[in-house]
Each structure stands twice: as structure tokens, then as C-alpha cells.
XYZ file of C-alpha atoms in Angstrom:
530
model
C 98.157 83.755 38.074
C 101.181 82.817 40.198
C 100.144 79.153 40.230
C 100.396 78.970 36.438
C 103.773 80.733 36.588
C 105.103 78.184 39.121
C 103.759 75.221 37.165
C 105.291 76.546 33.955
C 108.660 77.200 35.598
C 108.823 73.760 37.221
C 107.385 72.044 34.157
C 105.104 70.004 36.384
C 108.141 68.187 37.854
C 107.407 68.948 41.471
C 109.338 67.853 44.523
C 107.430 65.474 46.868
C 106.274 68.210 49.263
C 105.113 70.370 46.346
C 103.225 67.493 44.744
C 101.492 66.668 48.046
C 100.374 70.228 48.808
C 99.246 70.710 45.198
C 97.013 67.640 45.587
C 95.571 68.698 48.975
C 94.477 72.269 48.343
C 91.175 71.774 50.195
C 92.735 70.404 53.388
C 94.280 71.978 56.464
C 97.871 70.756 56.607
C 100.904 70.438 58.860
C 103.927 69.842 56.640
C 107.387 68.992 57.978
C 110.204 69.098 55.431
C 113.934 69.892 55.534
C 115.369 73.188 54.314
C 115.700 73.244 50.545
C 112.698 70.942 50.024
C 110.718 73.623 48.163
C 108.245 74.477 50.939
C 107.645 78.051 49.759
C 106.496 76.995 46.287
C 104.538 74.128 47.857
C 102.648 76.615 50.032
C 101.852 78.811 47.023
C 100.541 75.766 45.145
C 98.341 74.958 48.152
C 96.909 78.508 48.156
C 95.944 77.678 44.553
C 95.109 81.218 43.424
C 92.718 81.921 46.311
C 93.190 84.852 48.682
C 96.264 83.971 50.720
C 98.336 85.130 53.667
C 101.892 83.872 54.103
C 103.308 84.560 57.577
C 106.881 84.366 58.883
C 108.532 84.987 62.267
C 110.779 87.904 61.304
C 110.683 90.990 59.104
C 113.948 90.000 57.414
C 112.525 86.635 56.303
C 109.238 88.283 55.241
C 111.187 90.751 53.096
C 113.207 87.917 51.541
C 110.135 85.847 50.586
C 108.340 88.957 49.261
C 111.297 89.887 47.034
C 111.808 86.297 45.921
C 108.204 85.850 44.783
C 108.213 89.217 42.995
C 111.521 88.713 41.225
C 111.740 84.955 40.683
C 108.161 84.581 39.442
C 107.631 88.140 38.169
C 104.455 88.315 40.279
C 103.355 91.853 41.152
C 99.952 91.372 42.809
C 101.479 90.844 46.231
C 101.634 92.922 49.421
C 104.107 93.072 52.292
C 102.762 93.798 55.771
C 104.852 94.463 58.866
C 105.954 97.439 60.953
C 108.622 98.526 58.430
C 106.953 97.525 55.151
C 106.284 101.131 54.073
C 110.051 101.663 53.996
C 110.403 98.673 51.643
C 107.735 100.117 49.333
C 109.531 103.465 49.260
C 112.789 101.837 48.177
C 111.217 99.786 45.373
C 111.802 100.991 41.802
C 108.507 102.167 40.305
C 107.190 102.599 36.770
C 104.535 105.168 35.871
C 101.886 102.455 35.769
C 102.633 101.095 39.246
C 101.063 102.257 42.504
C 103.019 104.589 44.773
C 104.345 103.509 48.189
C 101.441 105.061 50.096
C 98.830 103.258 47.968
C 100.690 99.941 48.309
C 100.921 100.359 52.082
C 97.244 101.276 52.394
C 96.272 98.268 50.270
C 98.399 95.995 52.478
C 96.801 97.315 55.685
C 93.339 96.775 54.215
C 94.381 93.159 53.434
C 93.223 93.777 49.863
C 95.916 91.963 47.845
C 95.395 88.406 46.526
C 98.618 87.420 48.338
C 100.026 89.099 51.457
C 103.390 88.296 53.053
C 103.246 89.237 56.715
C 104.596 88.814 60.217
C 102.076 87.078 62.508
C 101.611 90.064 64.819
C 99.880 91.895 61.957
C 97.188 89.209 61.488
C 96.490 87.629 64.872
C 95.424 90.784 66.719
C 91.824 89.531 66.682
C 92.729 87.006 69.398
C 92.777 89.932 71.871
C 89.134 90.779 70.975
C 89.808 94.498 70.653
C 87.515 96.830 68.719
C 88.861 97.281 65.197
C 90.628 93.906 64.980
C 87.623 92.043 63.537
C 88.861 92.798 60.005
C 91.635 90.233 60.440
C 89.353 87.361 61.468
C 86.828 88.359 58.795
C 89.494 88.144 56.075
C 90.992 84.885 57.337
C 87.498 83.373 57.355
C 87.520 83.096 53.552
C 91.274 82.928 52.963
C 94.139 80.473 53.138
C 96.754 81.053 55.831
C 100.329 79.741 55.654
C 102.372 79.666 58.868
C 106.083 79.219 58.166
C 108.291 77.927 61.028
C 105.706 78.034 63.831
C 108.172 76.612 66.368
C 110.323 79.765 66.138
C 107.945 81.828 68.271
C 107.857 82.536 71.992
C 105.312 80.604 74.135
C 103.034 83.669 74.199
C 102.948 83.983 70.399
C 102.541 80.209 69.952
C 99.508 80.357 72.267
C 98.152 83.313 70.271
C 98.536 81.383 67.009
C 96.946 78.180 68.354
C 93.983 80.082 69.792
C 93.649 81.990 66.519
C 93.761 78.811 64.423
C 90.899 77.363 66.442
C 88.835 80.497 65.723
C 89.731 80.609 62.018
C 88.969 76.903 61.497
C 85.546 77.197 63.144
C 84.751 80.112 60.821
C 85.712 78.106 57.733
C 89.223 79.404 57.035
C 92.057 77.131 55.928
C 95.589 76.862 57.316
C 98.857 75.169 56.389
C 101.761 74.992 58.821
C 105.038 74.440 56.966
C 108.154 73.885 59.006
C 111.519 72.154 59.189
C 110.677 70.976 62.716
C 107.347 70.382 64.447
C 107.706 69.616 68.169
C 105.132 66.989 69.245
C 104.056 69.237 72.117
C 102.533 71.638 69.565
C 100.445 68.810 68.129
C 99.331 68.021 71.679
C 98.222 71.617 72.296
C 96.408 71.679 68.938
C 94.519 68.541 69.952
C 93.594 70.106 73.307
C 92.092 73.018 71.377
C 89.972 70.932 69.051
C 92.444 70.714 66.179
C 92.971 66.976 65.909
C 95.186 65.317 63.319
C 93.196 63.244 60.855
C 90.024 65.202 61.511
C 90.785 68.944 61.395
C 94.094 68.657 59.553
C 96.420 66.236 57.778
C 100.061 65.908 58.798
C 102.878 64.717 56.555
C 106.556 64.498 57.489
C 108.862 64.541 54.459
C 112.020 64.621 56.582
C 111.909 60.865 57.174
C 111.834 60.312 53.399
C 114.845 62.523 52.738
C 118.157 60.828 51.953
C 120.220 64.020 52.138
C 123.509 63.865 54.025
C 124.460 67.456 54.751
C 125.658 67.757 58.320
C 128.137 66.361 60.828
C 128.315 67.852 64.336
C 131.120 68.559 66.792
C 130.342 69.873 70.292
C 132.942 72.091 71.936
C 133.091 72.808 75.658
C 136.188 75.014 75.401
C 136.602 78.652 74.366
C 135.955 79.792 70.797
C 139.107 79.298 68.710
C 139.550 82.567 66.788
C 142.573 81.254 64.879
C 140.618 78.257 63.547
C 137.715 80.440 62.381
C 140.089 82.866 60.649
C 141.859 79.998 58.838
C 138.527 78.574 57.670
C 137.372 82.014 56.530
C 140.412 82.435 54.286
C 139.270 79.569 52.050
C 135.567 78.967 52.807
C 132.269 80.705 53.506
C 131.991 80.676 57.297
C 128.872 81.572 59.287
C 128.936 82.110 63.061
C 125.557 82.492 64.801
C 125.594 83.946 68.317
C 122.753 83.918 70.837
C 123.205 87.575 71.826
C 124.151 90.783 70.054
C 126.810 91.602 72.649
C 128.577 88.283 72.002
C 128.359 88.803 68.233
C 129.916 92.266 68.561
C 132.703 90.967 70.796
C 133.485 88.094 68.422
C 133.436 90.408 65.401
C 135.956 92.719 67.038
C 138.302 89.841 67.916
C 138.168 88.351 64.413
C 138.404 91.744 62.685
C 141.734 92.264 64.438
C 143.000 89.185 62.551
C 141.273 89.365 59.153
C 139.513 92.069 57.138
C 136.917 89.852 55.419
C 134.527 89.619 58.363
C 131.014 91.089 58.490
C 128.413 91.484 61.208
C 124.597 91.373 61.042
C 122.245 91.800 63.999
C 119.318 93.941 65.187
C 121.319 96.897 66.534
C 121.889 98.556 63.167
C 119.752 101.411 61.910
C 117.247 100.184 59.327
C 119.164 101.531 56.324
C 122.369 99.736 57.322
C 120.574 96.558 58.302
C 118.867 96.380 54.900
C 122.277 96.804 53.254
C 123.732 93.971 55.346
C 120.774 91.658 54.682
C 121.283 92.083 50.937
C 125.045 91.666 51.315
C 124.823 88.339 53.162
C 122.480 86.931 50.500
C 124.721 88.122 47.662
C 127.774 86.712 49.463
C 126.034 83.348 49.810
C 125.179 83.225 46.093
C 128.758 84.019 45.008
C 130.398 80.638 44.349
C 133.903 82.113 44.527
C 133.429 84.052 47.762
C 135.203 83.333 51.022
C 135.084 85.123 54.360
C 133.246 85.226 57.679
C 129.769 86.441 58.621
C 128.818 86.770 62.291
C 125.084 87.010 62.996
C 122.351 86.386 65.544
C 119.017 84.526 65.333
C 117.762 86.861 62.602
C 119.149 84.532 59.894
C 117.473 81.402 61.273
C 114.126 81.347 59.472
C 113.445 81.331 55.730
C 116.541 83.273 54.689
C 117.931 81.592 51.584
C 121.644 81.522 52.457
C 124.110 78.656 52.141
C 127.525 78.573 53.860
C 130.271 75.935 53.884
C 130.808 75.830 57.647
C 128.602 76.815 60.587
C 129.869 77.755 64.020
C 127.086 78.341 66.523
C 126.464 78.802 70.206
C 124.291 76.060 71.678
C 120.566 76.859 71.755
C 117.262 74.925 71.948
C 116.978 72.180 69.342
C 114.417 73.860 67.070
C 116.613 76.956 66.705
C 119.716 74.790 66.310
C 118.192 72.807 63.444
C 117.114 76.053 61.777
C 120.688 77.315 62.023
C 122.000 74.093 60.500
C 119.781 74.785 57.504
C 122.068 77.718 56.613
C 125.022 75.344 56.059
C 125.444 72.995 53.063
C 121.787 73.771 52.333
C 121.846 72.381 48.798
C 123.995 69.336 49.713
C 126.953 70.642 47.703
C 129.364 68.250 49.421
C 129.481 65.206 51.711
C 130.780 66.264 55.156
C 133.811 64.059 55.848
C 134.612 66.291 58.839
C 132.317 68.227 61.144
C 130.788 71.212 59.352
C 128.546 72.202 62.299
C 130.575 73.234 65.355
C 128.461 73.872 68.459
C 129.846 75.776 71.457
C 128.266 74.962 74.808
C 128.952 78.248 76.610
C 125.427 78.797 78.035
C 125.238 82.303 76.573
C 121.652 83.592 76.623
C 120.214 80.994 79.009
C 117.259 82.505 80.926
C 117.511 85.915 79.198
C 116.850 84.531 75.711
C 116.167 80.802 75.980
C 114.355 78.512 78.402
C 117.060 76.800 80.485
C 115.200 73.451 80.607
C 114.925 73.256 76.817
C 118.557 74.314 76.420
C 119.767 71.499 78.702
C 117.508 68.859 77.148
C 118.644 69.934 73.673
C 122.307 69.614 74.633
C 121.903 66.251 76.365
C 120.099 64.635 73.417
C 122.428 66.204 70.837
C 125.481 64.371 72.178
C 124.345 61.014 70.745
C 124.587 62.444 67.209
C 128.105 63.848 67.486
C 130.718 62.857 64.859
C 128.253 60.988 62.630
C 126.200 62.058 59.621
C 123.182 63.788 61.157
C 120.402 62.652 58.799
C 116.997 64.314 58.412
C 115.378 61.289 60.099
C 117.727 61.707 63.070
C 116.765 65.379 63.289
C 113.098 64.418 63.594
C 113.967 61.892 66.314
C 116.054 64.550 68.066
C 113.268 67.136 68.178
C 110.761 64.495 69.307
C 113.050 63.491 72.180
C 113.594 67.049 73.381
C 109.935 68.064 73.100
C 108.436 64.816 74.412
C 105.141 66.068 75.843
C 105.192 63.968 79.012
C 108.746 64.997 79.878
C 108.371 68.752 79.403
C 105.050 69.333 81.179
C 106.888 70.874 84.123
C 109.112 73.158 82.043
C 108.574 76.904 81.836
C 108.014 76.587 78.077
C 105.020 74.234 78.453
C 103.493 76.080 81.396
C 103.676 79.460 79.650
C 101.818 78.172 76.572
C 99.218 76.612 78.873
C 98.826 79.827 80.893
C 98.412 82.047 77.832
C 95.840 79.725 76.240
C 93.820 79.893 79.453
C 94.279 83.672 79.492
C 92.816 83.995 75.976
C 89.901 81.719 76.907
C 88.979 83.957 79.835
C 89.536 87.247 78.000
C 86.448 89.377 77.474
C 85.561 91.460 74.436
C 87.007 94.990 74.668
C 89.438 94.105 77.485
C 92.036 95.647 75.159
C 92.166 98.612 72.824
C 93.736 98.167 69.391
C 96.735 100.238 70.515
C 97.221 98.049 73.599
C 97.179 94.919 71.433
C 100.131 96.219 69.405
C 102.173 96.463 72.620
C 100.779 93.314 74.232
C 101.339 90.965 71.295
C 105.074 90.828 71.867
C 104.823 91.804 75.542
C 107.439 94.446 74.776
C 107.172 98.230 74.795
C 109.627 99.937 72.494
C 110.838 103.352 71.421
C 112.555 104.566 68.255
C 116.074 105.975 68.597
C 118.685 107.617 66.391
C 122.371 107.529 67.405
C 123.935 110.983 67.810
C 126.567 110.232 65.133
C 123.802 109.508 62.610
C 121.722 112.507 63.688
C 124.661 114.892 63.380
C 125.550 113.560 59.926
C 121.974 114.042 58.707
C 120.974 116.952 60.957
C 119.872 119.071 58.011
C 117.438 116.353 56.895
C 116.050 115.887 60.419
C 115.505 119.629 60.859
C 113.860 120.126 57.461
C 111.530 117.142 57.877
C 110.688 118.212 61.433
C 109.721 121.639 60.073
C 107.532 120.095 57.345
C 105.804 117.801 59.860
C 104.877 120.840 61.954
C 102.658 122.216 59.187
C 98.926 121.706 59.873
C 97.925 121.095 56.239
C 100.429 118.338 55.428
C 98.768 115.362 53.715
C 98.854 111.791 55.053
C 100.821 110.558 52.061
C 103.523 113.206 52.462
C 103.618 112.659 56.229
C 104.105 108.905 55.797
C 106.928 109.400 53.294
C 108.739 111.954 55.481
C 108.428 109.787 58.603
C 109.699 106.811 56.633
C 112.766 108.782 55.485
C 113.616 109.417 59.138
C 112.689 105.855 60.070
C 115.452 104.483 57.828
C 118.005 106.231 60.065
C 116.651 104.733 63.307
C 116.294 101.450 65.195
C 113.921 100.152 67.853
C 114.962 99.865 71.477
C 112.866 98.191 74.160
C 112.002 99.767 77.484
C 113.006 98.115 80.754
C 109.929 98.140 83.009
C 108.759 101.279 81.219
C 112.051 103.101 81.791
C 114.269 104.593 79.115
C 117.647 102.859 78.692
C 120.743 104.720 79.868
C 122.023 107.156 77.245
C 118.631 107.866 75.634
C 117.043 111.339 75.691
C 113.698 111.647 77.466
C 112.313 114.113 74.934
C 111.720 113.241 71.290
C 113.058 115.264 68.371
C 110.506 118.004 67.688
C 107.446 116.884 65.659
C 108.693 113.270 65.538
C 108.497 110.097 67.631
C 112.303 109.674 67.667
C 114.610 109.859 70.701
C 118.304 110.659 70.354
C 120.903 108.433 72.040
C 124.544 109.150 72.844
C 125.423 105.455 72.690
C 128.265 104.846 70.231
C 127.284 103.729 66.721
C 129.760 102.133 64.325
C 129.213 101.401 60.630
C 131.320 102.079 57.539
C 128.933 102.523 54.593
C 131.671 101.985 52.019
C 133.106 98.806 53.559
C 129.720 97.650 54.927
C 131.377 96.820 58.228
C 130.988 97.860 61.846
C 129.565 96.844 65.217
C 126.307 98.838 65.102
C 124.977 100.378 68.320
C 127.164 99.581 71.323
C 125.632 99.480 74.798
C 127.571 100.980 77.686
C 127.176 97.731 79.567
C 125.748 94.367 78.641
C 121.994 94.065 79.058
C 119.441 91.432 78.177
C 119.381 90.983 74.424
C 115.618 91.450 74.606
C 116.252 95.196 74.494
C 116.160 95.121 70.694
C 113.672 93.700 68.221
C 114.986 91.017 65.897
């Protein structure tokens, strides 16, 4: 039992958030606590050995929590469920007594494990009332659901979650929202949908009780100083988070011209290379003697256990900004005499990635905290100011949540098929592509697997494994209004679902460096899944 393992490891000396959730296992909860407060273990204590689902915003953070629970607590009775989880199962070392990748994947899709780590799109399909999605609501009816970092989602997904929580609660299911920030507007929407604090759930904010002093902010209006970043990277662990992949690639190229110890992580790498980079950034963070520079995008924001000395970041809405801050001085290793969070107000990604109203409100309210220790209590005040319900009613963010909640209310049973739900959940239609350089390097593998897949008597297990082998050499690309992006073949590789692309791809496997897939011209960063 994982609960016994956690209790034994911690010796019963729990942190405040862990103690609280351990004592309220029968309640629905909304828990706000800073990064490093032990929320993951607290959530597992709250599940208390019952059937549980632990959801996160991104695949990378789901993978990290899955691996952490398996390795840190030696707990094997756990499943991982997202669009690439079969690939993770394939790569896991396996003893003779353990299930194979196909069996693990099937078990995960049947929601059969005592504990499942998942992205929300895998569980909340029932909100669309499509035939075949009832299994998700039926399982959540007698399970405990953990939602990690709910504020990280788009308005559409937030509306989906809120509508789903109302359904689950009425059926008798339990939920716990655990987050570093909880905008008051979300509490307002929960109340509107019959989920009222004090009646349907208990809320506890541990941020106001925290005495940690980890961050000091400086806001820059000028251009990014490459020389300064390089100098910092020669003696410290430096993290730079960009709002768009194109900006991250550009910055990487400029810094790489000055220093070799710079690495790049974003969503435009093929899955194999991205997995390598995700492991590398976590290993780099753990190495006390390491120094260098990592440039990333939003994919490191949520639940990735990394800790850098200095954070440079482009300005973004306050909830994302606070998440990014959690990747710097996470364990309060030092008192920041000088600014260790440098924020660039260059408006990159406004409208294409972020709501412009929230961006501006976040910037305006941030200025009062510049050049002072930015305490956890101040961070709560900051998020409450930006997301003040009365003041954001006219913003696109608020109106979109409102519109989607109304949309779900009016939706009829069988308006959607199960296949349509998969596309609709993220409101994005995507294709799978392989860069020509990668295809040509592994052409023999592609041709042999294509030939095997053509055979009529191939089993499902073998088919899944072969497709997954190819999948590791691909990445997802979104369609623009149903049209293929420039440089992508119309036809798929024979007997597969994969399109070739002549867009340049750059990655050195030995050095673990490169820019990934490079677009011919800058497009919205929405063209790739995070």
C-alpha cells in the first residue's frame, strides 16, 4: 500500500499540507500551497488507498510524477494514461514477472489500476455526452480525483473540468484540487455551478502560512541582454522560459554562438529527442556542481521537479508567471540579495498564446512587488488582484469560460461521437509528422515496419508496438483551419498515419543539443502540442 510506504518514509512527520489532507480524506478539497510544500504526497495521502486518478496539465509533468511515484516509493501498481503513454511503457525495463507494454496500456485505458496518472483530456470526455465515454464518469463515481494546477488550462478546458466536477460530485465521487495558485474567479464559477465552499468542498490556503523567502523580481523593458545571461550561465544554473518556440529557438542560437553549455527544450522535437531532453534537464537540476543555460517554453511550468539558481522569463499571465518562479530557488537554497527572477516585458505571444487583458493586468499589478522579497503571501495577493472577479467579467478569459459552461449545459446526448470528442477537447486538429532528415536516417526501419503493418493477420499487440516505434521518431503538428502546414506531404507514409515534412530538423544526439523542427516562417505557436 503506497500510503503505508509514504508514512514509513516520512516517519509520520508530515508537512502542514500533508497533515491536513491526511486528516480530511473524506472531504472534497481545494488546496493552495507553494511549490516544494509536498502537495504530491499530500494528494496521495488524501486518496488513502482508494481507487485514485491524479491528473496534470501536460504529458511531461504526468511522466515525471509517474516515474517519481514508481521509483521514489517503489510502487508498481500504477498506470500512466495519455496519448503517448504506450511509448513510455515500451521504454520501461521489464522483468519476467511484470506485464508487457501492451497489457499495461490496455489496463490503463480500462482505468483498472488502483492509481492512474493522467492528463485531463483522457478522463473528462464524458462531459461531451458521447457514446462510449460513460466509462469515465462511472469510474470517477466511486473514485478520488486529484486535479493538479487547474489554473494552467485554457478557458475551454477549465469549463470542461468545472462541468465535470459538478457531475462527479452529484454522483458521489470525490475531488481534490491542489495548486500553487487558485484565482478567485474559479471559486466564483464553482459556486455558480453548485460547488460552494464550506458545503461541497473545504478550501485551505497554506501559502499565507509560508515564511519562505525565495524570490526577488526585476522587470526589464529593454532587449534581452545575451552577454549577461552568458556570464550568469558560466557560474550558475540559468533557466530562460520563452512564451513561443520560435523565440526560444532564436535565443538558443544567439547564446550558442557565445557559449557551448546551452540546451533547448520545447515541443518541436521528435518524441525520442524530447524524452532525452526532459531527462537531461532534471538530471542537470539535481547536479549540485552543474552550471549552464537551459532555454525552454511553458512545458516546464507545471509539476516538473527542477530547481535553478536564476530565472529569466518573458512576461506572461500571473498564474503562469508564478508557476515559472517555482522552478527557481525551489528549495530555498539561498536568500536572494539581488533579483533572481528577471521578467522581460516584450509582449511576445499576446493574443496568439495569452489573453491580452490578463497579460496587461498581470504586468500592472506585478510592478508593486519589484525589487523586494516576493513572499508567498504577496503572491496570493497578486493573483487575487489580477483575477478579481468583478474586474475581469468583461475579459475574453471570463467570457469564454462562461460561454463553454453554457454550451455544455445545452449539449444533448450523442451530439458528439467519441472520435469527435478527442478532437474537440483541445479544439485542435493535429497530424503526425516525421522530418525528412529523420526519415532518411531510419528509412530502413520505416520501410520494414510499413511492410509488416500491411499484413492482414498482424496482431493488435504487434501493431501497437510497431506503431509506437515509429511514433518515437515523430511529433504532432496542428492543422490551420483544416489545412496542412507548408512543407508537409499530403499523403501519409504507406500503411501508417505519418506525414513526411521537408522542414529542417536539428538535433545532435551525442551532444543533446539543437533547435528541433524549424518553421520556414513564424506561425502561431499553437501549431504544436505542448
